[in-house]
Amino acid sequence: MKDYINEASAHVQLQEGIRVIEQLFLECYLRPGISTKELARKTLLPLPVAAAIKKELIRAGALQQERGVHCTPAGQAYIERERKYEGIDKRLYLRLMEKEFDWKSELAELLAMLQECFHRRPQVNVQIDQSKCTLETSLSRAVLCLRNHTLIGKKILCVGDDDLVSVSLGFLLKRLFPSASGPKGMIDVVDIDERFLSYISDIAERENLPITCHHADLREPLPEKLYGQYDCFFTDPPYTLQGMVLFLSRGISALKPGKGLPVFFSFAHKSPDFMLAMQREFIQMGLTVSETIPSFNEYEGAEMIGNRGQMFILKSTEHTRPDISGRFEDAIYTGEVRRTMRTYGCKQCGEPILVGIQGSYKTIEELKNKGCPRCSHATFELKEKKSI
């Protein structure tokens, strides 16, 4: 079948990337008769740019202009077959896409059904910084994925999943496609904890959810078969700077090439100095912050972080790349960081610097914020790690 989106992309060079063409096309499918002005508003594009995309899709035979913009029969078939929208509950979809709408009332039955599933999940292992989010938070992450157009027909990776986001994603797809005969998306999970992988796999098999689990220690690179495969990824990493950089790096290595791909990144609320170091790492990896949602995440029994955490929606750019590609030797979990003295070398001048409770700098984020004491450079590599 003709690939209308790539064909339009070849004729309209967009700084926003190809995903916005797909989004505009979908708006025409889901809201037949939509105006060009409304298309521009829905896609956050300037009106002339939205009009140019519409024109190219009309020229390709995917859209037609008649009392608003509609899909042609060929365009509708493309969305349904190639983009996996056939059989969607349009009323539910459109309701969930309204950001001001309280989705919990619409998905009350699903929340009730998942209560026991979430109640029975394995206990957390605090040594690897696990902290289970609530069922409502897990499902709200799935709704966020839908609202960012990266659920239906997409490949999604969960980099660690003690929060069962994969399960929420799978059940939301089932709810959107009540009569689906095949998978409407693909969800993969990588995690070091075999208990959660086994639990998720059992649910997926029992409920016919499109989830595949992979055992992986993220200190090692991901399996090669996962590289460059995914439209987005979720991660809620250890709440250390090293853990954050490692988990984001592994997820980035799994993303498809292209700009505008979302990263759903959950993290604790931190001090301004930590946030400065964190945002420096985003820039280093070529990620932009599209949205920050304070207190989006709620956790069970996580008093150390006030039971709440923030959600960042990051976006890939043409400069996105993982900061860590090989094996990672540094401490990543909170307990590890507190019990080690680490020597880092400045990547610019080679200056050795002690980091830890007895060092010149207590944390790596403090060192990165202040820069190398000799040359002021702000990137470092681990040279030695000792327990104290």
Tab-separated table of N, CA, C and O in Angstrom, residues 151 154-158 161 165-171 173 185-189 209-214 230:
chain	number	residue	atom	x	y	z
A	151	LEU	N	0.927	5.281	21.167
A	151	LEU	CA	0.397	4.017	21.679
A	151	LEU	C	-0.085	3.122	20.552
A	151	LEU	O	0.438	2.021	20.345
A	154	LYS	N	2.237	1.414	17.628
A	154	LYS	CA	3.623	1.780	17.928
A	154	LYS	C	4.355	0.666	18.673
A	154	LYS	O	3.747	-0.237	19.252
A	155	LYS	N	5.683	0.778	18.668
A	155	LYS	CA	6.531	-0.110	19.457
A	155	LYS	C	7.040	0.677	20.655
A	155	LYS	O	7.668	1.725	20.506
A	156	ILE	N	6.754	0.170	21.846
A	156	ILE	CA	7.041	0.880	23.090
A	156	ILE	C	7.977	0.033	23.937
A	156	ILE	O	7.804	-1.186	24.048
A	157	LEU	N	8.954	0.684	24.563
A	157	LEU	CA	9.888	-0.008	25.449
A	157	LEU	C	9.751	0.537	26.863
A	157	LEU	O	9.720	1.747	27.065
A	158	CYS	N	9.663	-0.362	27.839
A	158	CYS	CA	9.707	0.010	29.252
A	158	CYS	C	11.089	-0.356	29.778
A	158	CYS	O	11.423	-1.548	29.860
A	161	ASP	N	10.393	-2.015	34.854
A	161	ASP	CA	8.927	-1.928	34.904
A	161	ASP	C	8.337	-2.540	36.163
A	161	ASP	O	7.387	-3.319	36.103
A	165	VAL	N	3.781	-0.585	33.921
A	165	VAL	CA	3.292	0.303	32.864
A	165	VAL	C	2.959	-0.508	31.615
A	165	VAL	O	1.991	-0.217	30.912
A	166	SER	N	3.738	-1.536	31.339
A	166	SER	CA	3.463	-2.385	30.172
A	166	SER	C	2.072	-2.999	30.255
A	166	SER	O	1.348	-3.076	29.254
A	167	VAL	N	1.685	-3.420	31.447
A	167	VAL	CA	0.360	-4.014	31.643
A	167	VAL	C	-0.727	-2.966	31.415
A	167	VAL	O	-1.737	-3.227	30.753
A	168	SER	N	-0.539	-1.775	31.946
A	168	SER	CA	-1.512	-0.697	31.737
A	168	SER	C	-1.636	-0.343	30.263
A	168	SER	O	-2.752	-0.131	29.757
A	169	LEU	N	-0.519	-0.280	29.567
A	169	LEU	CA	-0.545	0.001	28.128
A	169	LEU	C	-1.322	-1.078	27.380
A	169	LEU	O	-2.150	-0.784	26.505
A	170	GLY	N	-1.041	-2.333	27.715
A	170	GLY	CA	-1.713	-3.449	27.045
A	170	GLY	C	-3.215	-3.449	27.282
A	170	GLY	O	-4.008	-3.651	26.357
A	171	PHE	N	-3.639	-3.202	28.516
A	171	PHE	CA	-5.071	-3.178	28.823
A	171	PHE	C	-5.768	-1.964	28.199
A	171	PHE	O	-6.935	-2.062	27.795
A	173	LEU	N	-4.982	-0.617	25.348
A	173	LEU	CA	-5.177	-0.999	23.947
A	173	LEU	C	-6.391	-1.924	23.797
A	173	LEU	O	-7.197	-1.770	22.878
A	185	GLY	N	-0.463	-2.749	18.912
A	185	GLY	CA	0.779	-2.125	19.345
A	185	GLY	C	1.696	-3.227	19.847
A	185	GLY	O	1.259	-4.375	20.003
A	186	MET	N	2.951	-2.893	20.093
A	186	MET	CA	3.907	-3.871	20.613
A	186	MET	C	4.649	-3.239	21.782
A	186	MET	O	5.130	-2.110	21.680
A	187	ILE	N	4.714	-3.965	22.893
A	187	ILE	CA	5.315	-3.450	24.122
A	187	ILE	C	6.391	-4.415	24.584
A	187	ILE	O	6.134	-5.612	24.746
A	188	ASP	N	7.600	-3.912	24.789
A	188	ASP	CA	8.707	-4.719	25.305
A	188	ASP	C	9.131	-4.178	26.666
A	188	ASP	O	9.035	-2.975	26.935
A	189	VAL	N	9.608	-5.069	27.515
A	189	VAL	CA	10.084	-4.709	28.850
A	189	VAL	C	11.494	-5.238	29.022
A	189	VAL	O	11.768	-6.398	28.687
A	209	LEU	N	-2.057	-9.994	25.965
A	209	LEU	CA	-1.516	-8.645	25.801
A	209	LEU	C	-0.233	-8.712	24.971
A	209	LEU	O	0.557	-9.656	25.113
A	210	PRO	N	0.021	-7.716	24.129
A	210	PRO	CA	1.192	-7.758	23.233
A	210	PRO	C	2.481	-7.319	23.926
A	210	PRO	O	3.121	-6.334	23.550
A	211	ILE	N	2.876	-8.070	24.959
A	211	ILE	CA	4.045	-7.716	25.771
A	211	ILE	C	5.089	-8.820	25.671
A	211	ILE	O	4.777	-10.005	25.803
A	212	THR	N	6.347	-8.417	25.470
A	212	THR	CA	7.472	-9.352	25.473
A	212	THR	C	8.489	-8.867	26.502
A	212	THR	O	8.841	-7.684	26.521
A	213	CYS	N	8.953	-9.759	27.358
A	213	CYS	CA	9.889	-9.401	28.423
A	213	CYS	C	11.298	-9.898	28.108
A	213	CYS	O	11.477	-10.986	27.546
A	214	HIS	N	12.285	-9.090	28.498
A	214	HIS	CA	13.696	-9.420	28.275
A	214	HIS	C	14.458	-9.188	29.580
A	214	HIS	O	14.389	-8.090	30.146
A	230	TYR	N	12.189	1.369	18.529
A	230	TYR	CA	11.024	1.817	19.293
A	230	TYR	C	10.634	3.266	18.986
A	230	TYR	O	11.468	4.114	18.685
